[in-house]
Amino acid sequence: MHPTRKAAVTATALLASATIALTTGCESASTTGGSVAASPGGSSGPGCPSALAEAKRAVKTAEDVNAPWSGPTSGPRAVPGKTIVYIAQTLTNPGVAGVAKGVQEAADVIDWRVRTLNGQGTPAGIKAAFTEALALEPDGIVIGGFDPALTAAQVEQANADGIPLIGWHAVAAPGPSENPKLFSNITTRVEEVAKISADWIIARSNGRAGVVLFTDASIPFAKRKSDLIKQRLATCSGVELLSYENVPIPRAGSLTTKRVSALASRFGDRWTHSAAINDLYFDHAAPALRAAGRRGDGVPFNIGAGDGDPSAFQRINSKEFQAATVPEPLSEQGWQIIDEFNRSFAGKPASGYVAPVHVTTAATSGGALSWDSEGYREAYRRIWER
């Protein structure tokens, strides 16, 4: 663990213990240690006592930074001399880019070659990248953050050629997939990410919030995540979904600022919280919120339901228009991709490991710029005998 993170967590744990001793699930204290926003209707009481109590318990568990490594501890030793191609949906997506870096780092350790191809965020670009990947005749291909249905012909060709495919956020569920045929798909469980993101809003607002939800409906995984967040928020009668904004990730830079400016004007103080399927929306939202007279540490309190790239941690640590993220352990997942390929090459089944969800706030980050489980590098090195 980062030393600064451990120090911050110790202080936070002491504060949390004192808070729990003084409050109940229906009072105004938040498990995140921040002040509770005023409700859209002006009432300080919770709108959903049962859902609120459950949300506070879930958030407290998800903020734990001391959880031990729960991933694989055994598997085949390193198979030598392999080449992997990583096809990125777009390298402007921080999650996709972060995993690509983890793949490269792990490949260096296991002494494999990696080539990264950028799909540029368009169907044509992704198809072209996949076609190029096949022409390189690699030992394995990573489907990095896009729907394999976009490249059905190329997926079929890879399957026919005996090239194992591993996805990152390629399909909704983690683990092996038969249709499309993937040796494994690496992701946290979207149901858990969506639930904890909504629970954080319920807990942070004390059951009273006006929420804007940002998604990219062109990506099935992202659309499902935002729909699940919406469903979970609906379990609290004091939470109102003000707007459900579809902003494609490749166009987030050009669209988000305009949308946020309009939303701030339309909803005013009723807009107290936001959730987005990717942290990058809040990078683009910040200028518009600042122009609207909002403070970086004030409403709307924003949570990114996925990725947790360094810029998101910077915004959280400096309290600049993002209060929390549910970070994917991006580097760790890159290492897992290499481990899963190694299992495939050794004729073994997929590991079945799924990283648990985690919530990062300024109170728990310890100033770090990423989140990964404790001890993953050491665990994989021992497995590979590297």
Short mmCIF file of C-alpha atoms in Angstrom, two decimals:
data_model
loop_
_atom_site.label_atom_id
_atom_site.label_comp_id
_atom_site.label_asym_id
_atom_site.label_seq_id
_atom_site.Cartn_x
_atom_site.Cartn_y
_atom_site.Cartn_z
CA MET A 1 0.00 0.00 0.00
CA HIS A 2 1.13 3.58 -0.63
CA PRO A 3 2.49 4.90 2.72
CA THR A 4 0.45 8.09 2.42
CA ARG A 5 -2.65 6.07 1.69
CA LYS A 6 -2.12 3.96 4.81
CA ALA A 7 -1.72 7.07 6.95
CA ALA A 8 -4.87 8.61 5.51
CA VAL A 9 -6.82 5.42 6.01
CA THR A 10 -5.77 5.16 9.65
CA ALA A 11 -7.07 8.65 10.30
CA THR A 12 -10.25 7.98 8.34
CA ALA A 13 -10.90 4.75 10.22
CA LEU A 14 -10.66 6.56 13.57
CA LEU A 15 -13.01 9.27 12.33
CA ALA A 16 -15.45 6.69 10.99
CA SER A 17 -15.50 4.85 14.33
CA ALA A 18 -16.33 8.05 16.15
CA THR A 19 -19.00 8.90 13.61
CA ILE A 20 -20.68 5.51 13.89
CA ALA A 21 -20.76 5.82 17.66
CA LEU A 22 -22.57 9.15 17.44
CA THR A 23 -24.98 8.61 14.57
CA THR A 24 -27.58 6.23 13.20
CA GLY A 25 -28.50 5.28 9.65
CA CYS A 26 -31.15 8.03 9.58
CA GLU A 27 -28.97 10.92 10.71
CA SER A 28 -26.93 13.30 8.60
CA ALA A 29 -23.41 11.84 8.88
CA SER A 30 -21.87 10.36 5.73
CA THR A 31 -19.67 7.29 5.53
CA THR A 32 -17.38 9.22 3.20
CA GLY A 33 -16.53 11.76 5.87
CA GLY A 34 -17.86 14.73 3.89
CA SER A 35 -20.70 17.09 4.72
CA VAL A 36 -24.12 16.02 3.50
CA ALA A 37 -25.66 18.10 0.77
CA ALA A 38 -29.01 19.75 1.28
CA SER A 39 -31.82 17.81 -0.31
CA PRO A 40 -33.52 19.05 -3.47
CA GLY A 41 -36.67 19.68 -1.49
CA GLY A 42 -34.92 21.30 1.44
CA SER A 43 -35.61 18.51 3.95
CA SER A 44 -32.70 17.14 5.99
CA GLY A 45 -34.34 13.78 6.74
CA PRO A 46 -33.67 10.67 4.65
CA GLY A 47 -36.13 9.72 1.95
CA CYS A 48 -35.44 5.99 2.27
CA PRO A 49 -34.25 4.83 5.72
CA SER A 50 -33.77 1.15 4.78
CA ALA A 51 -32.02 1.82 1.47
CA LEU A 52 -29.90 4.50 3.14
CA ALA A 53 -28.72 2.18 5.91
CA GLU A 54 -27.85 -0.53 3.38
CA ALA A 55 -26.02 1.98 1.18
CA LYS A 56 -23.91 3.25 4.08
CA ARG A 57 -22.88 -0.28 5.02
CA ALA A 58 -21.94 -1.11 1.41
CA VAL A 59 -19.91 2.07 0.95
CA LYS A 60 -17.99 1.52 4.18
CA THR A 61 -16.97 -1.96 2.99
CA ALA A 62 -16.02 -0.73 -0.48
CA GLU A 63 -13.78 2.02 0.91
CA ASP A 64 -11.54 -0.51 2.71
CA VAL A 65 -7.99 -0.16 1.36
CA ASN A 66 -6.53 -2.94 3.50
CA ALA A 67 -8.28 -5.87 1.85
CA PRO A 68 -5.73 -8.62 1.07
CA TRP A 69 -5.07 -9.98 -2.43
CA SER A 70 -7.97 -12.24 -3.39
CA GLY A 71 -6.78 -13.16 -6.88
CA PRO A 72 -5.03 -16.28 -8.16
CA THR A 73 -1.98 -17.62 -6.34
CA SER A 74 -1.26 -20.62 -8.57
CA GLY A 75 -1.11 -21.34 -12.28
CA PRO A 76 1.26 -22.28 -15.09
CA ARG A 77 4.79 -20.92 -15.26
CA ALA A 78 5.54 -18.46 -18.06
CA VAL A 79 5.22 -19.83 -21.60
CA PRO A 80 8.07 -18.20 -23.55
CA GLY A 81 8.20 -16.16 -26.73
CA LYS A 82 4.61 -14.96 -27.29
CA THR A 83 3.30 -11.89 -29.14
CA ILE A 84 0.11 -10.09 -28.17
CA VAL A 85 -1.81 -7.37 -30.01
CA TYR A 86 -3.89 -4.98 -27.90
CA ILE A 87 -6.69 -3.34 -29.91
CA ALA A 88 -7.82 -0.18 -28.11
CA GLN A 89 -11.33 1.14 -28.67
CA THR A 90 -9.68 4.56 -28.35
CA LEU A 91 -6.60 5.59 -26.44
CA THR A 92 -8.42 8.75 -25.37
CA ASN A 93 -10.46 6.49 -23.06
CA PRO A 94 -8.31 6.54 -19.89
CA GLY A 95 -9.47 3.07 -18.84
CA VAL A 96 -8.53 1.50 -22.16
CA ALA A 97 -5.18 3.29 -22.13
CA GLY A 98 -4.48 2.35 -18.50
CA VAL A 99 -5.05 -1.33 -19.16
CA ALA A 100 -2.83 -1.14 -22.24
CA LYS A 101 -0.01 0.12 -20.02
CA GLY A 102 -0.58 -2.71 -17.56
CA VAL A 103 -0.49 -5.26 -20.38
CA GLN A 104 2.82 -3.83 -21.61
CA GLU A 105 4.32 -3.83 -18.11
CA ALA A 106 3.33 -7.44 -17.46
CA ALA A 107 4.51 -8.53 -20.90
CA ASP A 108 7.91 -7.03 -20.18
CA VAL A 109 8.13 -9.12 -17.03
CA ILE A 110 7.11 -12.33 -18.79
CA ASP A 111 9.32 -11.43 -21.81
CA TRP A 112 6.58 -11.21 -24.44
CA ARG A 113 6.11 -8.68 -27.23
CA VAL A 114 3.05 -6.38 -27.33
CA ARG A 115 1.75 -4.21 -30.15
CA THR A 116 -1.00 -1.67 -29.37
CA LEU A 117 -3.36 -0.55 -32.15
CA ASN A 118 -5.69 2.44 -31.74
CA GLY A 119 -9.23 2.03 -33.07
CA GLN A 120 -9.77 5.82 -32.79
CA GLY A 121 -13.21 5.35 -31.25
CA THR A 122 -15.03 4.69 -34.53
CA PRO A 123 -16.45 1.44 -35.97
CA ALA A 124 -14.34 1.88 -39.11
CA GLY A 125 -11.19 2.52 -37.11
CA ILE A 126 -11.78 -0.45 -34.81
CA LYS A 127 -12.43 -2.78 -37.77
CA ALA A 128 -9.29 -1.57 -39.49
CA ALA A 129 -7.24 -2.11 -36.33
CA PHE A 130 -8.60 -5.65 -35.92
CA THR A 131 -7.85 -6.46 -39.56
CA GLU A 132 -4.30 -5.20 -39.04
CA ALA A 133 -4.01 -7.29 -35.88
CA LEU A 134 -4.95 -10.46 -37.77
CA ALA A 135 -2.40 -9.68 -40.46
CA LEU A 136 0.32 -9.57 -37.79
CA GLU A 137 -0.48 -13.23 -36.93
CA PRO A 138 -0.08 -12.78 -33.16
CA ASP A 139 -0.43 -15.47 -30.53
CA GLY A 140 -3.25 -13.56 -28.83
CA ILE A 141 -5.45 -10.50 -29.31
CA VAL A 142 -6.98 -8.20 -26.68
CA ILE A 143 -10.38 -6.63 -27.41
CA GLY A 144 -9.85 -3.43 -25.46
CA GLY A 145 -13.12 -1.77 -24.50
CA PHE A 146 -15.32 -2.28 -27.56
CA ASP A 147 -18.25 -4.53 -28.48
CA PRO A 148 -16.97 -7.58 -30.41
CA ALA A 149 -20.17 -7.42 -32.48
CA LEU A 150 -18.59 -4.44 -34.27
CA THR A 151 -15.93 -6.79 -35.62
CA ALA A 152 -17.89 -10.03 -35.94
CA ALA A 153 -16.09 -11.12 -39.11
CA GLN A 154 -12.66 -10.50 -37.60
CA VAL A 155 -13.62 -12.29 -34.37
CA GLU A 156 -14.77 -15.27 -36.43
CA GLN A 157 -11.48 -15.23 -38.35
CA ALA A 158 -9.44 -15.15 -35.14
CA ASN A 159 -11.44 -18.07 -33.76
CA ALA A 160 -10.90 -20.01 -36.99
CA ASP A 161 -7.17 -19.27 -36.86
CA GLY A 162 -6.95 -20.50 -33.28
CA ILE A 163 -5.94 -17.09 -31.89
CA PRO A 164 -7.26 -16.73 -28.33
CA LEU A 165 -9.18 -13.52 -27.66
CA ILE A 166 -9.34 -11.83 -24.29
CA GLY A 167 -11.64 -8.87 -23.74
CA TRP A 168 -11.47 -5.91 -21.39
CA HIS A 169 -14.99 -4.54 -20.90
CA ALA A 170 -15.83 -6.31 -24.17
CA VAL A 171 -18.99 -8.03 -22.94
CA ALA A 172 -21.12 -7.47 -19.86
CA ALA A 173 -20.01 -10.43 -17.74
CA PRO A 174 -16.51 -11.33 -16.53
CA GLY A 175 -14.91 -14.66 -17.42
CA PRO A 176 -15.09 -16.92 -20.49
CA SER A 177 -17.66 -16.17 -23.19
CA GLU A 178 -19.09 -18.51 -25.82
CA ASN A 179 -20.87 -15.91 -27.95
CA PRO A 180 -18.69 -14.13 -28.86
CA LYS A 181 -15.99 -16.70 -28.21
CA LEU A 182 -13.51 -15.18 -25.73
CA PHE A 183 -11.08 -17.09 -23.56
CA SER A 184 -12.00 -14.57 -20.86
CA ASN A 185 -13.39 -11.08 -20.39
CA ILE A 186 -11.68 -8.95 -17.74
CA THR A 187 -13.87 -6.55 -15.82
CA THR A 188 -15.33 -5.93 -12.43
CA ARG A 189 -18.96 -7.01 -12.24
CA VAL A 190 -21.00 -4.22 -13.78
CA GLU A 191 -23.84 -4.94 -11.34
CA GLU A 192 -21.53 -4.31 -8.39
CA VAL A 193 -20.02 -1.14 -9.88
CA ALA A 194 -23.45 0.28 -10.65
CA LYS A 195 -24.81 -0.60 -7.22
CA ILE A 196 -21.95 0.92 -5.25
CA SER A 197 -21.99 4.09 -7.38
CA ALA A 198 -25.68 4.60 -6.68
CA ASP A 199 -25.20 3.61 -3.03
CA TRP A 200 -22.49 6.25 -2.68
CA ILE A 201 -24.92 8.92 -3.88
CA ILE A 202 -27.65 7.67 -1.55
CA ALA A 203 -25.24 7.57 1.40
CA ARG A 204 -23.46 10.84 0.54
CA SER A 205 -26.74 12.72 0.19
CA ASN A 206 -28.37 11.12 3.21
CA GLY A 207 -31.14 9.85 0.94
CA ARG A 208 -32.00 13.20 -0.65
CA ALA A 209 -30.45 14.03 -4.03
CA GLY A 210 -31.06 15.45 -7.47
CA VAL A 211 -28.95 13.42 -9.88
CA VAL A 212 -27.66 13.77 -13.45
CA LEU A 213 -26.41 10.54 -15.03
CA PHE A 214 -23.95 10.53 -17.95
CA THR A 215 -23.55 7.53 -20.25
CA ASP A 216 -22.45 6.39 -23.69
CA ALA A 217 -25.39 4.42 -25.07
CA SER A 218 -23.35 3.27 -28.08
CA ILE A 219 -21.37 0.89 -25.83
CA PRO A 220 -23.62 -1.92 -24.53
CA PHE A 221 -21.50 -2.38 -21.41
CA ALA A 222 -21.70 1.33 -20.57
CA LYS A 223 -25.42 1.54 -21.33
CA ARG A 224 -26.16 -1.41 -19.07
CA LYS A 225 -24.09 0.12 -16.29
CA SER A 226 -25.97 3.41 -16.41
CA ASP A 227 -29.33 1.64 -16.57
CA LEU A 228 -28.39 -0.32 -13.45
CA ILE A 229 -27.34 2.87 -11.67
CA LYS A 230 -30.70 4.38 -12.56
CA GLN A 231 -32.53 1.33 -11.20
CA ARG A 232 -30.59 1.40 -7.94
CA LEU A 233 -31.16 5.13 -7.42
CA ALA A 234 -34.88 4.47 -7.83
CA THR A 235 -34.86 2.34 -4.65
CA CYS A 236 -34.57 5.59 -2.68
CA SER A 237 -37.69 7.73 -2.91
CA GLY A 238 -35.76 10.83 -1.90
CA VAL A 239 -33.47 10.60 -4.92
CA GLU A 240 -34.67 12.24 -8.13
CA LEU A 241 -33.07 11.50 -11.50
CA LEU A 242 -33.07 14.95 -13.09
CA SER A 243 -31.54 13.99 -16.44
CA TYR A 244 -30.09 10.97 -18.25
CA GLU A 245 -27.44 12.32 -20.66
CA ASN A 246 -26.15 10.26 -23.60
CA VAL A 247 -22.70 11.63 -24.52
CA PRO A 248 -20.53 9.32 -26.68
CA ILE A 249 -17.04 8.99 -25.17
CA PRO A 250 -15.20 9.99 -28.39
CA ARG A 251 -17.22 13.22 -28.43
CA ALA A 252 -17.13 13.88 -24.69
CA GLY A 253 -14.72 16.78 -25.07
CA SER A 254 -16.93 18.69 -27.48
CA LEU A 255 -20.33 17.85 -25.98
CA THR A 256 -19.96 17.63 -22.20
CA THR A 257 -19.17 21.28 -21.54
CA LYS A 258 -22.24 22.44 -23.46
CA ARG A 259 -24.50 19.87 -21.81
CA VAL A 260 -23.26 20.70 -18.32
CA SER A 261 -23.70 24.43 -18.86
CA ALA A 262 -27.30 23.84 -19.96
CA LEU A 263 -27.96 21.48 -17.05
CA ALA A 264 -26.59 23.93 -14.50
CA SER A 265 -28.82 26.66 -15.88
CA ARG A 266 -31.87 24.38 -16.04
CA PHE A 267 -31.67 22.71 -12.63
CA GLY A 268 -29.75 25.17 -10.46
CA ASP A 269 -29.42 24.02 -6.85
CA ARG A 270 -31.65 20.98 -7.49
CA TRP A 271 -28.64 19.33 -9.13
CA THR A 272 -26.71 17.99 -6.14
CA HIS A 273 -25.01 14.83 -7.44
CA SER A 274 -23.82 13.21 -10.67
CA ALA A 275 -22.75 9.77 -11.77
CA ALA A 276 -20.98 8.93 -15.02
CA ILE A 277 -19.98 5.64 -16.59
CA ASN A 278 -16.46 7.05 -17.06
CA ASP A 279 -14.46 9.62 -15.08
CA LEU A 280 -13.47 11.64 -18.12
CA TYR A 281 -16.89 13.34 -18.28
CA PHE A 282 -15.99 15.29 -15.13
CA ASP A 283 -12.76 16.52 -16.65
CA HIS A 284 -14.82 18.16 -19.39
CA ALA A 285 -17.58 19.20 -16.96
CA ALA A 286 -15.27 21.23 -14.73
CA PRO A 287 -14.99 24.39 -16.92
CA ALA A 288 -18.76 24.65 -17.31
CA LEU A 289 -19.39 24.13 -13.59
CA ARG A 290 -16.75 26.71 -12.75
CA ALA A 291 -18.34 29.17 -15.20
CA ALA A 292 -21.70 28.54 -13.55
CA GLY A 293 -20.26 29.66 -10.23
CA ARG A 294 -19.99 26.20 -8.69
CA ARG A 295 -17.16 25.39 -6.27
CA GLY A 296 -14.89 22.43 -6.90
CA ASP A 297 -15.68 20.97 -3.48
CA GLY A 298 -19.40 21.76 -3.65
CA VAL A 299 -22.50 20.55 -5.48
CA PRO A 300 -22.88 18.66 -7.66
CA PHE A 301 -20.87 15.93 -5.92
CA ASN A 302 -19.67 13.70 -8.75
CA ILE A 303 -18.79 10.01 -8.82
CA GLY A 304 -17.22 8.16 -11.74
CA ALA A 305 -18.64 4.66 -12.04
CA GLY A 306 -15.58 3.19 -13.62
CA ASP A 307 -11.93 3.38 -14.63
CA GLY A 308 -10.31 5.62 -12.00
CA ASP A 309 -7.55 7.04 -14.19
CA PRO A 310 -4.84 9.34 -12.71
CA SER A 311 -6.63 12.53 -13.73
CA ALA A 312 -9.72 11.39 -11.80
CA PHE A 313 -7.59 10.82 -8.70
CA GLN A 314 -6.07 14.28 -9.16
CA ARG A 315 -9.53 15.86 -9.27
CA ILE A 316 -10.62 13.89 -6.21
CA ASN A 317 -7.48 14.64 -4.21
CA SER A 318 -7.69 18.37 -5.00
CA LYS A 319 -11.51 18.42 -4.62
CA GLU A 320 -11.99 19.83 -8.08
CA PHE A 321 -15.44 18.81 -9.37
CA GLN A 322 -15.10 15.11 -8.59
CA ALA A 323 -15.70 13.61 -5.16
CA ALA A 324 -15.33 9.86 -5.79
CA THR A 325 -14.60 7.13 -8.28
CA VAL A 326 -15.16 3.39 -8.48
CA PRO A 327 -11.78 2.62 -10.00
CA GLU A 328 -11.05 -0.38 -12.10
CA PRO A 329 -7.66 -1.74 -11.00
CA LEU A 330 -6.35 -0.90 -14.46
CA SER A 331 -2.73 -1.97 -14.12
CA GLU A 332 -3.74 -5.09 -12.22
CA GLN A 333 -6.22 -5.99 -14.96
CA GLY A 334 -3.49 -5.57 -17.57
CA TRP A 335 -1.41 -8.09 -15.63
CA GLN A 336 -4.43 -10.38 -15.36
CA ILE A 337 -4.85 -10.28 -19.16
CA ILE A 338 -1.28 -11.52 -19.60
CA ASP A 339 -1.85 -14.21 -16.97
CA GLU A 340 -5.04 -15.37 -18.70
CA PHE A 341 -3.21 -15.60 -22.04
CA ASN A 342 -0.49 -17.61 -20.33
CA ARG A 343 -3.10 -20.02 -19.02
CA SER A 344 -4.55 -20.34 -22.52
CA PHE A 345 -1.15 -21.02 -24.07
CA ALA A 346 -0.46 -23.64 -21.37
CA GLY A 347 -3.76 -25.40 -22.13
CA LYS A 348 -5.30 -24.41 -18.77
CA PRO A 349 -8.72 -22.85 -18.08
CA ALA A 350 -9.25 -19.18 -17.25
CA SER A 351 -8.57 -18.19 -13.66
CA GLY A 352 -12.11 -17.03 -12.95
CA TYR A 353 -10.84 -14.09 -10.88
CA VAL A 354 -12.97 -10.95 -10.70
CA ALA A 355 -11.61 -7.93 -8.82
CA PRO A 356 -13.92 -6.64 -6.07
CA VAL A 357 -15.35 -3.12 -6.32
CA HIS A 358 -13.66 -0.27 -4.48
CA VAL A 359 -14.63 3.36 -3.81
CA THR A 360 -11.94 6.05 -3.68
CA THR A 361 -12.47 9.48 -2.12
CA ALA A 362 -10.06 12.17 -0.98
CA ALA A 363 -10.32 10.69 2.50
CA THR A 364 -9.13 7.25 1.40
CA SER A 365 -6.79 7.83 -1.55
CA GLY A 366 -3.83 8.92 0.56
CA GLY A 367 -2.78 11.16 -2.33
CA ALA A 368 -2.30 8.19 -4.69
CA LEU A 369 -3.17 8.42 -8.40
CA SER A 370 -4.41 4.88 -8.93
CA TRP A 371 -5.99 1.92 -7.22
CA ASP A 372 -4.87 -1.68 -7.50
CA SER A 373 -5.23 -4.56 -5.07
CA GLU A 374 -2.36 -5.12 -2.67
CA GLY A 375 0.26 -7.62 -3.88
CA TYR A 376 -0.88 -8.42 -7.42
CA ARG A 377 2.52 -8.00 -9.04
CA GLU A 378 4.19 -10.30 -6.54
CA ALA A 379 1.42 -12.88 -6.92
CA TYR A 380 1.70 -13.05 -10.70
CA ARG A 381 5.50 -13.09 -10.63
CA ARG A 382 5.39 -16.10 -8.31
CA ILE A 383 2.93 -17.87 -10.61
CA TRP A 384 5.05 -17.19 -13.70
CA GLU A 385 8.31 -17.88 -11.82
CA ARG A 386 9.58 -14.47 -12.93
#
